[in-house]
Coordinates of C-alpha atoms in Angstrom, one line a residue:
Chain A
X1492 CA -13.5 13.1 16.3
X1493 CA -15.0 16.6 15.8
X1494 CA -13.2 19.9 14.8
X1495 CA -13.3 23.3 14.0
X1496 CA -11.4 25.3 11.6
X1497 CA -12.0 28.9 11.6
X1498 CA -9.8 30.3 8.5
X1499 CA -8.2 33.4 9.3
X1500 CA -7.2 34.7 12.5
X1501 CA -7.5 38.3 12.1
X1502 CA -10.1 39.6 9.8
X1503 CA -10.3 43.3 8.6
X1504 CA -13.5 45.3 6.5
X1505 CA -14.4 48.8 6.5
X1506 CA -17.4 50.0 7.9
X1507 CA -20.3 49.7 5.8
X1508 CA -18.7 46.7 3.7
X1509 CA -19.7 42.9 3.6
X1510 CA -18.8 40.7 6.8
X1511 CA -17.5 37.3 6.3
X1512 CA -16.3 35.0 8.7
X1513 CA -15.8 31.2 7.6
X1514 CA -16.2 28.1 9.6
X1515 CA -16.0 24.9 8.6
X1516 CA -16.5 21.8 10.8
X1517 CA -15.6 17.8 10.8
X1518 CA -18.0 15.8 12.4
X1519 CA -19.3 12.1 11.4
X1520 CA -23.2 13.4 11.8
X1521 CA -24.2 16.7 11.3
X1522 CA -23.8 18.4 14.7
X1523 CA -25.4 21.5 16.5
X1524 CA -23.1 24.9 15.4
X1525 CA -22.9 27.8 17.2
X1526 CA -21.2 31.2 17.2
X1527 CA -20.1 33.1 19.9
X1528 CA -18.7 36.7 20.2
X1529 CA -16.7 38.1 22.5
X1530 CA -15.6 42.2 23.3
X1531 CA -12.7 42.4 25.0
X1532 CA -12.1 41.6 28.5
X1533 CA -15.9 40.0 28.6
X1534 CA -17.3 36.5 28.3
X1535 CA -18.6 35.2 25.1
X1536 CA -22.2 36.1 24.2
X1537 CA -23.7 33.3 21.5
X1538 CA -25.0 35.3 19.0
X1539 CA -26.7 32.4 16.9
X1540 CA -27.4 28.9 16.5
X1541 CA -28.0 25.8 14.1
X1542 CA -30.1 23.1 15.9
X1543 CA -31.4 21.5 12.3
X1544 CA -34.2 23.5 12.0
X1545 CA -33.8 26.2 8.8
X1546 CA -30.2 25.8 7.4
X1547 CA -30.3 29.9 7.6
X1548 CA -30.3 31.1 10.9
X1549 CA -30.9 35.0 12.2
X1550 CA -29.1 35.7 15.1
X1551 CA -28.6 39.3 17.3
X1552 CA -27.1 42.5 15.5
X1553 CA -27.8 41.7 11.9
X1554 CA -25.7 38.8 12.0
X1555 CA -26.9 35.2 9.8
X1556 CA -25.1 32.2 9.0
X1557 CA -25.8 29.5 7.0
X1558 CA -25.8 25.6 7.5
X1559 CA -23.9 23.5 4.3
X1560 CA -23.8 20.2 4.7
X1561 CA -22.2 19.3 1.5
X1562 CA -19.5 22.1 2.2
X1563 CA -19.8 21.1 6.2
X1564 CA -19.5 25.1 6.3
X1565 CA -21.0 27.3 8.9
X1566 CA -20.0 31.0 7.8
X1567 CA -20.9 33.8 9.3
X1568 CA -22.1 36.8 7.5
X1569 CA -23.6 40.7 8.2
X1570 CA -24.1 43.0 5.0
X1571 CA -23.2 45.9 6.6
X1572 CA -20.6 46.1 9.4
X1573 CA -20.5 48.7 12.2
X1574 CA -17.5 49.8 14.1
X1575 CA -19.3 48.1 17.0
X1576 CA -18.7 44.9 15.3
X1577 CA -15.1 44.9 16.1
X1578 CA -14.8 41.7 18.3
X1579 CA -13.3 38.1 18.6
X1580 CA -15.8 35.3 16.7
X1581 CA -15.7 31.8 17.7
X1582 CA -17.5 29.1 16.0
X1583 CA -17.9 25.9 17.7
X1584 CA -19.7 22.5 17.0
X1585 CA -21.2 20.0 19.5
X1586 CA -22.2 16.2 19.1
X1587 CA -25.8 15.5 18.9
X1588 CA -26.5 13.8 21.8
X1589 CA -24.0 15.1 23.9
X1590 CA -23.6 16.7 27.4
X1591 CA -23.4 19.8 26.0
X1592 CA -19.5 19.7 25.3
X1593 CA -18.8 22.0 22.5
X1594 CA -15.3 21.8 20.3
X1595 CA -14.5 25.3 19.8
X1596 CA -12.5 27.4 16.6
X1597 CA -9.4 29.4 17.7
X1598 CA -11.4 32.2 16.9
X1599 CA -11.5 35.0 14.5
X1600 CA -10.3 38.8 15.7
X1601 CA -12.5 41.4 13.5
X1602 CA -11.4 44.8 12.6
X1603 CA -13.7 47.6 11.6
X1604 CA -11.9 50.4 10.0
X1605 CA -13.8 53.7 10.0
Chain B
X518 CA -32.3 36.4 31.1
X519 CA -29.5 33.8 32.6
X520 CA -27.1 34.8 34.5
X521 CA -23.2 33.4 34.7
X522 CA -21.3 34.8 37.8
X523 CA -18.2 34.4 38.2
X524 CA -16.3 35.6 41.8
X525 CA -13.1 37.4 40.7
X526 CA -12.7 39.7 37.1
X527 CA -8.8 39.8 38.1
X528 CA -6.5 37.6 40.1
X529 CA -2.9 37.3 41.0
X530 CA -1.3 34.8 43.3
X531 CA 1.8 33.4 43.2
X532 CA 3.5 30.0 42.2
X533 CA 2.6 27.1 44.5
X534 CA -0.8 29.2 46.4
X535 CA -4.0 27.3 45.9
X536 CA -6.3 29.1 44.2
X537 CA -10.0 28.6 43.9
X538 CA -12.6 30.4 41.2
X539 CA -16.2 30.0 41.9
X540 CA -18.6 30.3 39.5
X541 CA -22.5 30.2 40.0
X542 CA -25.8 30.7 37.8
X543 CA -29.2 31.7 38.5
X544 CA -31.3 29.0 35.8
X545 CA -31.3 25.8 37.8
X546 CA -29.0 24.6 34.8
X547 CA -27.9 21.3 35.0
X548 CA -24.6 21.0 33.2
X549 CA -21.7 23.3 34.0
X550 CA -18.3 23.8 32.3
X551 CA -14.9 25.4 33.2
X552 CA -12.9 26.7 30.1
X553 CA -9.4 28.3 29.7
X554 CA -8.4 30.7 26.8
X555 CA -5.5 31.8 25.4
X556 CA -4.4 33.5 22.3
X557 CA -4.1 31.5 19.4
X558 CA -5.4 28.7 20.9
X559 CA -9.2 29.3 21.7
X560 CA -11.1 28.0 23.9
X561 CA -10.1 24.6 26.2
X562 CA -12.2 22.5 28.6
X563 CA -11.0 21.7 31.1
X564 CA -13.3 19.8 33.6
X565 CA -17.5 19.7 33.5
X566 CA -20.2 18.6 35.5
X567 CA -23.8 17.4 34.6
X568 CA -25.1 16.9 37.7
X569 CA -24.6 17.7 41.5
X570 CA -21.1 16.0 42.8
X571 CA -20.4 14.7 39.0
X572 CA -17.3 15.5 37.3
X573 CA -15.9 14.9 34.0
X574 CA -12.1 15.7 32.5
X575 CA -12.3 17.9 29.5
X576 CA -8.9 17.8 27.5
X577 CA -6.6 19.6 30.0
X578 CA -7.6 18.8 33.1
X579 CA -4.0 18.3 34.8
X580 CA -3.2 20.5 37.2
X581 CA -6.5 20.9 38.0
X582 CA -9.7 20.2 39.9
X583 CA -13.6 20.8 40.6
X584 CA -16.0 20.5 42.9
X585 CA -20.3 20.7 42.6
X586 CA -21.7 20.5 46.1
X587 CA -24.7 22.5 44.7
X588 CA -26.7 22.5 41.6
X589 CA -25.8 26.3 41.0
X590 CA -21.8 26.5 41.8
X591 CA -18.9 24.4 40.3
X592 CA -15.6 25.7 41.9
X593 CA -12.5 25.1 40.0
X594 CA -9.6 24.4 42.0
X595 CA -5.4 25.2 41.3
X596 CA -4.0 22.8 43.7
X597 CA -0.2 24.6 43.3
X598 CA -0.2 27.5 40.9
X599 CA 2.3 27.2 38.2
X600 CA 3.3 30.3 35.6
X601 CA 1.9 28.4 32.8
X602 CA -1.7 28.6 34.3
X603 CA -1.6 32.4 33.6
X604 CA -4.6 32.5 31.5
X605 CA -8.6 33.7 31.3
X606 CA -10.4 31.1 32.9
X607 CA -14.4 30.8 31.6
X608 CA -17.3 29.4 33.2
X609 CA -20.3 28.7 31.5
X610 CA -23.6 26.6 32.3
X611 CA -26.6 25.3 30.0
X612 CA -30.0 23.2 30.9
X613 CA -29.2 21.4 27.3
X614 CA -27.2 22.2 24.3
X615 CA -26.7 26.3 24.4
X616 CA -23.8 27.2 26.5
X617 CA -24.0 30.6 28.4
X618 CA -20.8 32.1 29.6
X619 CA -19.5 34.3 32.8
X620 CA -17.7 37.2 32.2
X621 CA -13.9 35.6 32.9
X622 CA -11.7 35.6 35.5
X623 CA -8.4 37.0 34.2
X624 CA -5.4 35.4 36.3
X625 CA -1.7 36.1 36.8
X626 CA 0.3 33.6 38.4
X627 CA 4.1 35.4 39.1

């Protein structure tokens, strides 16, 4: 069965310093990966995605993560964060093949302090 | 750029109403999903639908249902609101493996 293990609920940086927000994943086949972000009181907005094209995907706002199979990691990463980063991250992972059903983390809260 | 809609940001009913959300996109998708979140827990499926008048349980369907009469609407149903289905409740719809969400429905059941 798939899973998603985001480590660490609540995650805090100062503005201007390195984001990094881990996800690692269990699936038998290397599955599609996804994360999402979501302000408060809103929907979630994916901000990238791995589909087995490069194993370094861009995504919106300066965000990249990068695909490790041998790690089965999917971290999340921005060089420089901005007070507007402060958000909830989910990663989640779906079956190749699928309907589309996608196994989410139990996300990751961000806090930017000025 | 696709478009989730979702009827209600806010609800509150009370124990035992029936309660319906509604949620409808704009991108001919054929696949729709209904989602619940609460904190500390994430995100949990509770019923989707890959075609007109299909249905599939996610993991917590109980206490539930759906219906898709039409390609863009999948309603979700409370059949006898209970406290414990106080919650954000997420819609979200996708032609193949990218999900795109609503905005939430935020409900209170006293």
């Amino acid at each position: 069965a798939q899973s998603v293990t985001q480590l660490g609920s609540h995650v805090s940086v100062s503005e201007g310093a390195l984001v990094l927000l881990r996800c690692n994943y269990s699936s038998s086949v290397p599955p599609y990966l996804f994360w999402y972000v979501q302000y408060p009181n809103q929907g979630l907005q994916l901000l990238l995605k791995y589909t087995s094209a490069a194993t370094l995907v861009k995504g919106i706002n300066g965000f990249e993560a990068e695909f490790k199979k041998s790690e089965t990691s999917f971290h999340l990463t921005k060089p420089s964060a901005h007070m507007s980063d402060a958000a909830e991250y989910f990663c989640a992972v779906q079956l190749r093949g699928s309907q589309g059903n996608l196994i989410f983390g139990k996300g990751t809260k961000l806090s930017v302090k000025p | 750029d696709v478009k989730v809609t979702q009827s209600s940001r806010y609800l509150v009913k009370r124990t035992g109403e029936k309660v319906f959300l509604e949620c409808v996109q704009d991108m001919d998708h054929e696949n729709m999903f209904w989602y619940r979140q609460d904190p500390g827990l994430g995100l949990r499926l509770i019923y989707f639908s890959y075609d007109v008048k299909m249905k599939e349980k996610g993991d917590i369907p109980e206490g539930y249902s759906v219906s898709r009469e039409k390609k863009e609407r999948f309603s979700l149903i409370l059949e006898s609101a209970s406290t414990n289905q106080t919650s954000m409740y997420l819609c979200a719809s996708s032609p193949r493996e990218t999900q795109y969400f609503g905005p939430g429905t935020r409900l209170l059941v006293l």
